[in-house]
Coordinates of C-alpha atoms in Angstrom, one line a residue:
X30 CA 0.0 0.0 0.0
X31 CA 1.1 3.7 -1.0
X32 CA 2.4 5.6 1.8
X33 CA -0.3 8.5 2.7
X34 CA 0.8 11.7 1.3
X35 CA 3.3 10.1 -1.3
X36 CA 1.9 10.7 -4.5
X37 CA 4.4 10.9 -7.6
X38 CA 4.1 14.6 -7.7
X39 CA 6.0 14.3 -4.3
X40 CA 8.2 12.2 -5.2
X41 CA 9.2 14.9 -7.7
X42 CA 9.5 17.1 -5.1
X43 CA 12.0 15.9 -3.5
X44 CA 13.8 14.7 -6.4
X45 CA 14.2 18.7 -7.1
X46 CA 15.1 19.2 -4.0
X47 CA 17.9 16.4 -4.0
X48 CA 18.8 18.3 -7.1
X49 CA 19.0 21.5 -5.5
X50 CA 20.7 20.6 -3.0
X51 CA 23.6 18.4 -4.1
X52 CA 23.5 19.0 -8.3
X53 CA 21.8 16.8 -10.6
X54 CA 24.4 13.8 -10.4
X55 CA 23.1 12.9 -6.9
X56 CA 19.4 12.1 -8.3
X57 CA 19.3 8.5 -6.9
X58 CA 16.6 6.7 -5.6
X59 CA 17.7 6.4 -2.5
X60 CA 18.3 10.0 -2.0
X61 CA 15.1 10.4 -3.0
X62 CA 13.6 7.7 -0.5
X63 CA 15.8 9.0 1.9
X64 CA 14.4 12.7 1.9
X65 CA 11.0 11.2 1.2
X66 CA 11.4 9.3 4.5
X67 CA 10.9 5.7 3.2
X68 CA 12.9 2.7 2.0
X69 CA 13.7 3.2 -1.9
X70 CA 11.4 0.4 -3.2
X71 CA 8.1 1.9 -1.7
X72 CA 9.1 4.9 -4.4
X73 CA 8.3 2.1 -7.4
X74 CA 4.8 2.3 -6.3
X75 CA 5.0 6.2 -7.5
X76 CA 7.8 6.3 -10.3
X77 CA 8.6 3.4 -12.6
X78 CA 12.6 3.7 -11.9
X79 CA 15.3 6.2 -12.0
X80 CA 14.2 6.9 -16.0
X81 CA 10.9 8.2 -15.6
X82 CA 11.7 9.6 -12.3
X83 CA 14.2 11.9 -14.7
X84 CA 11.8 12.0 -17.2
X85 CA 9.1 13.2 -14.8
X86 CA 11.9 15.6 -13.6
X87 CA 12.6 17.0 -17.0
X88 CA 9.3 17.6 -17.4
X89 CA 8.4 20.1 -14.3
X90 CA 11.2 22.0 -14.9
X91 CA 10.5 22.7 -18.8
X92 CA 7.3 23.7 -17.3
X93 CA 8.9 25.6 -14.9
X94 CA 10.8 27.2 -17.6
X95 CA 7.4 28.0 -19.6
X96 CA 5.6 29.2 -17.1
X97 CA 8.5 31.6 -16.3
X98 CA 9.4 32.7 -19.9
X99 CA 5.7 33.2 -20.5
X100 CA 4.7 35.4 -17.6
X101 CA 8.0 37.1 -18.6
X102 CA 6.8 38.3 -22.0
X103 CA 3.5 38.7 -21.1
X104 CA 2.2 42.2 -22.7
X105 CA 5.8 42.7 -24.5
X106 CA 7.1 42.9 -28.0
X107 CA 9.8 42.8 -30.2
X108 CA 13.1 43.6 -29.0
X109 CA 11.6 44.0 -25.3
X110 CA 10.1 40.7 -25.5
X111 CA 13.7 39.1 -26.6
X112 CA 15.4 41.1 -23.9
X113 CA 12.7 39.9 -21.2
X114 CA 13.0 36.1 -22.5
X115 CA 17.1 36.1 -22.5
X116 CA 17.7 37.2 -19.0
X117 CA 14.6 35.3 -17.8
X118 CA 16.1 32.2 -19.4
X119 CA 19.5 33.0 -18.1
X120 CA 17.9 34.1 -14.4
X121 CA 16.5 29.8 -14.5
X122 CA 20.1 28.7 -15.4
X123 CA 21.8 30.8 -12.9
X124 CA 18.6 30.4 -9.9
X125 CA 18.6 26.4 -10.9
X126 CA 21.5 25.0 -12.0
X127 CA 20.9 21.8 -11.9
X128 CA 17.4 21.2 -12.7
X129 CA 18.2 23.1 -15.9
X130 CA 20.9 20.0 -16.5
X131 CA 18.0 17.6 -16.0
X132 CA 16.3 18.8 -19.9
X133 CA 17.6 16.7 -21.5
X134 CA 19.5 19.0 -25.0
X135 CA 16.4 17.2 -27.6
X136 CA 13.8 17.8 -25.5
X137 CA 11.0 17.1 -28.6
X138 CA 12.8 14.3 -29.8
X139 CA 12.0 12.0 -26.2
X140 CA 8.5 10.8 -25.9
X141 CA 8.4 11.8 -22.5
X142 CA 9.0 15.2 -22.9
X143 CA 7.7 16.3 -26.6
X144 CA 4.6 17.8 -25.4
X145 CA 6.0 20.2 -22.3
X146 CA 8.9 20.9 -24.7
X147 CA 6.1 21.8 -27.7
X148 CA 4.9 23.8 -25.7
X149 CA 8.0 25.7 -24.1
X150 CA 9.2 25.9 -27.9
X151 CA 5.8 28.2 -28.8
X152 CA 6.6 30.4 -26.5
X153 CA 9.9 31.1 -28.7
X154 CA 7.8 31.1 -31.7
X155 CA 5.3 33.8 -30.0
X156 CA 8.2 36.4 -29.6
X157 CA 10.0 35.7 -33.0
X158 CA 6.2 35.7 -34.9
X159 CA 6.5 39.7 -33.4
X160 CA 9.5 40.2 -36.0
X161 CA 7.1 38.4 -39.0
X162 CA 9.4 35.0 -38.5
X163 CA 7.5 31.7 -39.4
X164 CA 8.3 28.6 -40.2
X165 CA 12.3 27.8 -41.2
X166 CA 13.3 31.0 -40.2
X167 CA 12.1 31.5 -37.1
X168 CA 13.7 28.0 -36.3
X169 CA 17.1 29.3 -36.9
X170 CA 16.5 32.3 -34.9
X171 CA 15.4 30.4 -32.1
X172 CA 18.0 27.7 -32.3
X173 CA 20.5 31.2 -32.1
X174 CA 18.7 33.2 -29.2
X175 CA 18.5 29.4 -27.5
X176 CA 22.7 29.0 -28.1
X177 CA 22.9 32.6 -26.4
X178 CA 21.0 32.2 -23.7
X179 CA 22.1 28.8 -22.7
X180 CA 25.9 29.6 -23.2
X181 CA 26.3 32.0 -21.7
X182 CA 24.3 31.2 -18.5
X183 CA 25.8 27.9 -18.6
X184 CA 29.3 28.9 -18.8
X185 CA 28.6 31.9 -15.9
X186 CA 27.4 29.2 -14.0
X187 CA 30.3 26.8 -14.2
X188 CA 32.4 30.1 -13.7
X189 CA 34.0 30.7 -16.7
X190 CA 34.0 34.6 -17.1
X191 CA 37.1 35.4 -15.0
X192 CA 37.5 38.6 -17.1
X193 CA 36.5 41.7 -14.9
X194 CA 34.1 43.2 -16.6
X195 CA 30.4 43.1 -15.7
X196 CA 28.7 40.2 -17.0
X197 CA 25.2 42.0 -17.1
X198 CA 27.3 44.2 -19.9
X199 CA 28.4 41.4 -21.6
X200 CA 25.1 39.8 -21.9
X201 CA 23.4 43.1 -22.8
X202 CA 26.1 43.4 -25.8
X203 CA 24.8 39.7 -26.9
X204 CA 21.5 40.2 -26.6
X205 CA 21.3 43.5 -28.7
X206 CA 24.1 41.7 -31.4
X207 CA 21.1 38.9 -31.5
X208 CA 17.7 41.3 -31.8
X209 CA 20.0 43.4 -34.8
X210 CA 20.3 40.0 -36.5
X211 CA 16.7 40.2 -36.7
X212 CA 14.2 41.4 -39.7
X213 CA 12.7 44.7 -38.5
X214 CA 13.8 45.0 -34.9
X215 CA 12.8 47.8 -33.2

């Protein structure tokens, strides 16, 4: 029988909070059992494994990611909706290190997590639709806001910009090298 109050969304729970705590390469069932209070095969009653506990994992935080990204650009445009969706993007990666590791690079291409990832990806296609991008191109310039944003956090992150300078500056100078790529910015 399921242990009262254990439910797989709590067992997600504390999975993030394992990864929170101690990075993503300490996700282990028994870390998760431990926090959870129980021994690690009561979790199979609640998560299939360590894969779908991941997958599940992935999934909450692309959410996660949508939900901030979205409220982010909420009412904004153009070249004020790129800028609010970069440093919200980078804000996750720095805030969350680790649960950002857990989406996995081809998020669309896993069954597991197509649907949250679909749905993360309009998001994208809402802000690059403001600069008349459809289809193919909008793609690309996804794929190169996506590459800017997930660079540079990640490698601030992992802190590898010993240079002085201000990284704020830095990222301001990429993000504004990015929106005069695009058709029409503003």
């Amino acid at each position: 029988m399921p242990r009262a109050g254990l439910t797989p969304e709590v067992v997600v729970d504390a999975a993030l909070a394992v990864i929170d705590d101690k990075g993503l390469d300490a996700l282990t069932l028994a870390a998760v059992a431990s926090r959870t209070g129980v021994a690690a095969p009561s979790l199979y009653k609640h998560v299939g494994g360590l894969t779908e506990l991941r997958s599940r994992v992935a999934a909450r935080v692309i959410d996660e990611v949508t939900q901030r990204l979205s409220a982010a650009i909420m009412g904004r445009s153009h070249d004020d909706a790129v800028r609010a969706l970069m440093y919200t993007y980078r804000d996750y990666v720095v805030e969350h290190p680790g649960r950002y590791a857990a989406i996995t690079p081809d998020a669309l291409g896993d069954p597991a997590l197509a649907a949250p990832a679909a749905v993360l990806l309009d998001v994208f296609r809402a802000v690059m639709r403001g600069y008349g991008l459809e289809g193919s191109a909008a793609i690309h310039a996804i794929r190169a806001l996506r590459s800017i944003a997930h660079g540079f956090a990640t490698i601030e992150v992992s802190g590898g910009f010993g240079l002085p300078e201000q990284l704020d500056e830095s990222y301001d100078h990429l993000i504004q090298m990015f929106i005069d790529s695009l058709p029409g910015h503003r």
